[in-house]
GROMACS .gro file of C-alpha atoms in nm:
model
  209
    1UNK     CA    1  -2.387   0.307  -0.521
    2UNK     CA    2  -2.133   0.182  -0.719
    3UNK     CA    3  -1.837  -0.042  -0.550
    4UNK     CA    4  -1.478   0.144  -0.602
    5UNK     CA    5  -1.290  -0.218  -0.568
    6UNK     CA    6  -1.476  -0.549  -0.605
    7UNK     CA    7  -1.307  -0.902  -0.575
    8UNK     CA    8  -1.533  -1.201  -0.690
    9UNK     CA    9  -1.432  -1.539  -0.665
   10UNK     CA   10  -1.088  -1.508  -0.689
   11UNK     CA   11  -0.847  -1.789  -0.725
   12UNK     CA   12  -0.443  -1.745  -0.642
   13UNK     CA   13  -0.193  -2.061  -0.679
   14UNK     CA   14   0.154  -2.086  -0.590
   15UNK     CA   15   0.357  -2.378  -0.707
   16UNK     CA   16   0.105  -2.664  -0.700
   17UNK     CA   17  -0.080  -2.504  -0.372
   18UNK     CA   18  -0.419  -2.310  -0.393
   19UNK     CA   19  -0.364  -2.032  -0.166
   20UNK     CA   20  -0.736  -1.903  -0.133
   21UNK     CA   21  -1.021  -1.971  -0.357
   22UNK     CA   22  -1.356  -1.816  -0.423
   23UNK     CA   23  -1.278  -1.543  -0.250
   24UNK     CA   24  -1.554  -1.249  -0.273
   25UNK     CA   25  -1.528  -0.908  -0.073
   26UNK     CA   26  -1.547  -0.510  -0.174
   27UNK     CA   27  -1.385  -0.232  -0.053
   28UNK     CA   28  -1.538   0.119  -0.073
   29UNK     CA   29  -1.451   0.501  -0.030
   30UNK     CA   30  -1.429   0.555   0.342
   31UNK     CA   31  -1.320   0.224   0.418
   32UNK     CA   32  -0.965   0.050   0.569
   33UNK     CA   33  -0.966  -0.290   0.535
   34UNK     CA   34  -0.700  -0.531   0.769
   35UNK     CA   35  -0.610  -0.840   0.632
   36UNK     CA   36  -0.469  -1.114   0.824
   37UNK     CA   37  -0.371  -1.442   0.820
   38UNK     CA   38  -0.081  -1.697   0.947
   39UNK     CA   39   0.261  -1.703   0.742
   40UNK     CA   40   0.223  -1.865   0.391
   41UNK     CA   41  -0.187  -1.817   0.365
   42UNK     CA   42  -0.091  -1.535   0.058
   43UNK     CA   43  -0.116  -1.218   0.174
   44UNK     CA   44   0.123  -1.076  -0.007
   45UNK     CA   45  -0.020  -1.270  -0.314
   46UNK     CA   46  -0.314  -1.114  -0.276
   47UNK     CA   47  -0.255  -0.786  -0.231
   48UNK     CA   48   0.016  -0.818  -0.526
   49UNK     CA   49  -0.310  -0.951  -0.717
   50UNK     CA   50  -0.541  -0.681  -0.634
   51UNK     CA   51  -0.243  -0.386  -0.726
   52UNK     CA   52  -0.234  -0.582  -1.115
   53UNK     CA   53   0.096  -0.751  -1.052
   54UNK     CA   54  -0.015  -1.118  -1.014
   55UNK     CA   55  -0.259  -1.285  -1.217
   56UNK     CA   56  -0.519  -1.496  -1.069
   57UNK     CA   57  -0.589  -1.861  -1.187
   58UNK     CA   58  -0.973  -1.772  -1.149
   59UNK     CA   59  -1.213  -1.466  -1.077
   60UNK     CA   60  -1.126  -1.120  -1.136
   61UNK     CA   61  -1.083  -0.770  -0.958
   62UNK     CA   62  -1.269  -0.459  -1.012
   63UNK     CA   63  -1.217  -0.141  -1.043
   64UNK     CA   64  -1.546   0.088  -1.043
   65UNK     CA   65  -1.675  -0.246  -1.199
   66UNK     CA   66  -1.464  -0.308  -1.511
   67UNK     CA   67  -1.157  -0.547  -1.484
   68UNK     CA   68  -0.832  -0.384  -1.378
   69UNK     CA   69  -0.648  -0.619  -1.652
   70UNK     CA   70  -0.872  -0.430  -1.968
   71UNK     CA   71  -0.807  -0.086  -1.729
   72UNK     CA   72  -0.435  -0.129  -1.711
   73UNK     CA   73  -0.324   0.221  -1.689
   74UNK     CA   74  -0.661   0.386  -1.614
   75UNK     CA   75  -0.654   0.182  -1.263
   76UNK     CA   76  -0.271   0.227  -1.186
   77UNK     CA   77  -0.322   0.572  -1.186
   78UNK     CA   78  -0.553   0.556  -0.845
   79UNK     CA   79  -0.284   0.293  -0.702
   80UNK     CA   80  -0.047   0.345  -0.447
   81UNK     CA   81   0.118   0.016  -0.362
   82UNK     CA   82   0.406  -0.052  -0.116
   83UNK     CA   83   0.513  -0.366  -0.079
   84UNK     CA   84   0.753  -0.587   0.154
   85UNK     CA   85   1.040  -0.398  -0.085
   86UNK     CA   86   1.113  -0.037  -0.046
   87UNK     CA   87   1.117  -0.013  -0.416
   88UNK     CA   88   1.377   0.298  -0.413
   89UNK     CA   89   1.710   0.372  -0.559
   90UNK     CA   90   1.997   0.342  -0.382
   91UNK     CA   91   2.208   0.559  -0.596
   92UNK     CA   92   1.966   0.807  -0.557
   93UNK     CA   93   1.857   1.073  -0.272
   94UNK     CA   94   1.579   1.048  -0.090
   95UNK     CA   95   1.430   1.352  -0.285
   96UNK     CA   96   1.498   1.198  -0.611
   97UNK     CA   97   1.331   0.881  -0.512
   98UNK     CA   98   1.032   1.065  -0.414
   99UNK     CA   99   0.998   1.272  -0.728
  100UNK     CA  100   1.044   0.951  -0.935
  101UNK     CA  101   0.811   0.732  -0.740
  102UNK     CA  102   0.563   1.026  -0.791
  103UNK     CA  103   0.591   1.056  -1.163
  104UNK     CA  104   0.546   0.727  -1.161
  105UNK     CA  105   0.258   0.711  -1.005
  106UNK     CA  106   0.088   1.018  -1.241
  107UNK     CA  107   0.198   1.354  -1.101
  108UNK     CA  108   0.481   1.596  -1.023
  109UNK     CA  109   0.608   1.702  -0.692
  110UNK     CA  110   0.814   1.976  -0.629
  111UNK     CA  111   1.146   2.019  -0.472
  112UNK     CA  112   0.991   2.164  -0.187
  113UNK     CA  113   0.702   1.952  -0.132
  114UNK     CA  114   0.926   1.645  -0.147
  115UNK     CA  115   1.126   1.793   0.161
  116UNK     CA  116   0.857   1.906   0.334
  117UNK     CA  117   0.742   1.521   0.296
  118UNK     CA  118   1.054   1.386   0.415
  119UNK     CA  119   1.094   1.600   0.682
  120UNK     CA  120   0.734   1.569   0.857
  121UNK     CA  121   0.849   1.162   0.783
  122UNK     CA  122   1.149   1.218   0.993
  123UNK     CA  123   1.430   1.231   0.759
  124UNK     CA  124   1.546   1.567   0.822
  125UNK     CA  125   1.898   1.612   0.704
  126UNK     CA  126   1.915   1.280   0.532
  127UNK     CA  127   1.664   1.466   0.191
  128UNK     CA  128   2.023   1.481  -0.023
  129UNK     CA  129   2.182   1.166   0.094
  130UNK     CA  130   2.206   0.891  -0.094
  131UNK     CA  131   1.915   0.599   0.009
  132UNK     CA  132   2.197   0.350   0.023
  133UNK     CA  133   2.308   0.488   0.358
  134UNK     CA  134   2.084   0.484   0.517
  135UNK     CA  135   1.903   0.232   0.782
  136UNK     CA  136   1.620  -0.025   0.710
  137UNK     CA  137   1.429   0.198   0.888
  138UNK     CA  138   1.496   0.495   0.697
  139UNK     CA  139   1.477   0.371   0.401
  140UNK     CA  140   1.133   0.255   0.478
  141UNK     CA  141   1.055   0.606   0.539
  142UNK     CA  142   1.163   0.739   0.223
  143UNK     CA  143   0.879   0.471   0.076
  144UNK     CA  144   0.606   0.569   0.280
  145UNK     CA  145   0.663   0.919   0.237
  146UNK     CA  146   0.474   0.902  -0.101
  147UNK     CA  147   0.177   0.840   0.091
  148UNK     CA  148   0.239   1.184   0.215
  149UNK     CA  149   0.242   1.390  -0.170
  150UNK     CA  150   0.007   1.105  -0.320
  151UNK     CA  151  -0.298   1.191  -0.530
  152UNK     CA  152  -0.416   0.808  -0.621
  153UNK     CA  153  -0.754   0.721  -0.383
  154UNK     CA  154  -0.655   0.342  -0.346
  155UNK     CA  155  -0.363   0.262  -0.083
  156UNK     CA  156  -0.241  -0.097  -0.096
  157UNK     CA  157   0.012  -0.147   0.189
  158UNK     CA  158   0.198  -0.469   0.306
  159UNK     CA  159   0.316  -0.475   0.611
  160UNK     CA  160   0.417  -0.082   0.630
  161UNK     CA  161   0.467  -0.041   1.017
  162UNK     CA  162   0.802  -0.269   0.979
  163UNK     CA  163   1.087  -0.112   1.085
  164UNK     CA  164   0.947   0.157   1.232
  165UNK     CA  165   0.961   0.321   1.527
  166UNK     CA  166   0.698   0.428   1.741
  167UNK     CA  167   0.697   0.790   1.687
  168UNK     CA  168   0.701   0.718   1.272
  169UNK     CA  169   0.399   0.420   1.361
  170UNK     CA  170   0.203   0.681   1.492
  171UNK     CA  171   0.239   0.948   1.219
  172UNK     CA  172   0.154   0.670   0.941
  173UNK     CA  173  -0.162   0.540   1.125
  174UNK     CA  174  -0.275   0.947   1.116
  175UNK     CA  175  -0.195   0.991   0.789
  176UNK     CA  176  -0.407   0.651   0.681
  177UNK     CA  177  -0.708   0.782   0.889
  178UNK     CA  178  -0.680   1.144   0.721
  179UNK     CA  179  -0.653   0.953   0.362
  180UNK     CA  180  -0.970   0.745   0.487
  181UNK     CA  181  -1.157   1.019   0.601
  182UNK     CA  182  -1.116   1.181   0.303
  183UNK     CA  183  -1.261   0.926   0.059
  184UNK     CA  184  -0.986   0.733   0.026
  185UNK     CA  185  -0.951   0.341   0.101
  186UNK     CA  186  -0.666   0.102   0.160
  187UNK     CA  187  -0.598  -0.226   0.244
  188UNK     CA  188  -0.332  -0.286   0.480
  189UNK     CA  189  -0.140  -0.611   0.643
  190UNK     CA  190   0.059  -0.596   0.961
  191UNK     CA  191   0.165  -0.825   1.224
  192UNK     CA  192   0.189  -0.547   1.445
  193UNK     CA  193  -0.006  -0.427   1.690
  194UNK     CA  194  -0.156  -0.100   1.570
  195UNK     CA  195  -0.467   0.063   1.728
  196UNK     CA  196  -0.507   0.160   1.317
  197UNK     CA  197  -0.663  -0.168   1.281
  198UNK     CA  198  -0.984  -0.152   1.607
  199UNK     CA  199  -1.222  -0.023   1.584
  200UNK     CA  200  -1.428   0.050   1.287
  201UNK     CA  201  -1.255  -0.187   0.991
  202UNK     CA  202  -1.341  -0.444   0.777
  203UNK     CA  203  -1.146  -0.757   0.842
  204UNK     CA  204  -1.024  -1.035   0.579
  205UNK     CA  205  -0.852  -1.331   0.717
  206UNK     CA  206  -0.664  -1.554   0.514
  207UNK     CA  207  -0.616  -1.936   0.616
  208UNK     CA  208  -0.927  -1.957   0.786
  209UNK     CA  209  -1.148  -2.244   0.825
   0.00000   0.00000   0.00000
């Protein structure tokens, strides 16, 4: 069986601090992974590393075993990664962002699909407004909704259940269980308290002894 993502003795710095060294784990199809760890251990780092955006000072990550720095593109295209930022447009309607965010990540989404994604997220009646007024909240629901219209098989998430409420937490931890069931896999940080992350999930914790 071949491993979909492989980390082998990775290294991350920041300033003059090592933030986690030879640090080894896989993730496969089928499989959520919860990382952990105490403010400042690099969480965000790492997941920042493992979507391309941070180099490491040592080891590598793999995708379907060949580096995702040679793969560039050819990895990117399974990615979906939402970070801390919402990463939208504030000029620009919730639909647009959508659409854009899509193309960006390798494939078109209609008009209707994007409000049929914004308004299972909740944002009924906010699809043409634009993102800049709207609450933290909201705005963090125009992100996530990607994850709704999304093709890509690898789901990097930091800390997506912030600023939502508990009707919204509930719909995302369904729709990361469908995307798991399915083949997918993700990798997901929250200092919430989510039943997403019992049960049946790898655990990485960062800062550790």
């Amino acid at each position: 069986m071949i491993i979909m993502l492989e980390v082998a003795s990775l290294e991350c710095v920041r300033g003059d601090l090592s933030l986690f060294n030879d640090l080894t784990f896989s993730v496969n199809a089928g499989e959520l992974m919860h990382l952990h760890g105490h403010n400042g251990s690099g969480k965000t780092t790492l997941l920042r590393t493992l979507s391309g955006l941070v180099k490491p000072v040592h080891g590598e990550v793999l995708w379907l075993g060949e580096n995702i720095d040679e793969l560039q593109e050819d990895f990117t295209r399974h990615l979906t990664y939402i970070g801390h930022k919402n990463a939208i447009k504030d000029d620009l309607s919730a639909v647009e962002n959508l659409q854009i965010a899509s193309l960006l990540d390798g494939f078109a989404v209609s008009d209707e699909q994007a409000w049929q994604a914004l308004d299972r997220i909740g944002l009924r009646g906010m699809e043409d407004l634009p993102t800049k007024v709207l609450s933290q909240g909201q705005k963090k629901r125009v992100a996530l909704a990607r994850l709704l219209v999304t093709q890509t098989s690898l789901w990097i998430l930091d800390e997506p259940f912030v600023a939502l409420d508990k009707q919204a937490v509930v719909l995302l931890e369904q729709v990361i269980r469908d995307h798991i069931a399915n083949g997918g896999l993700a990798i997901v940080t929250t200092h919430q308290e989510v039943s997403l992350t019992r049960g049946k999930v790898k655990e990485l914790k960062l800062g550790w002894k």
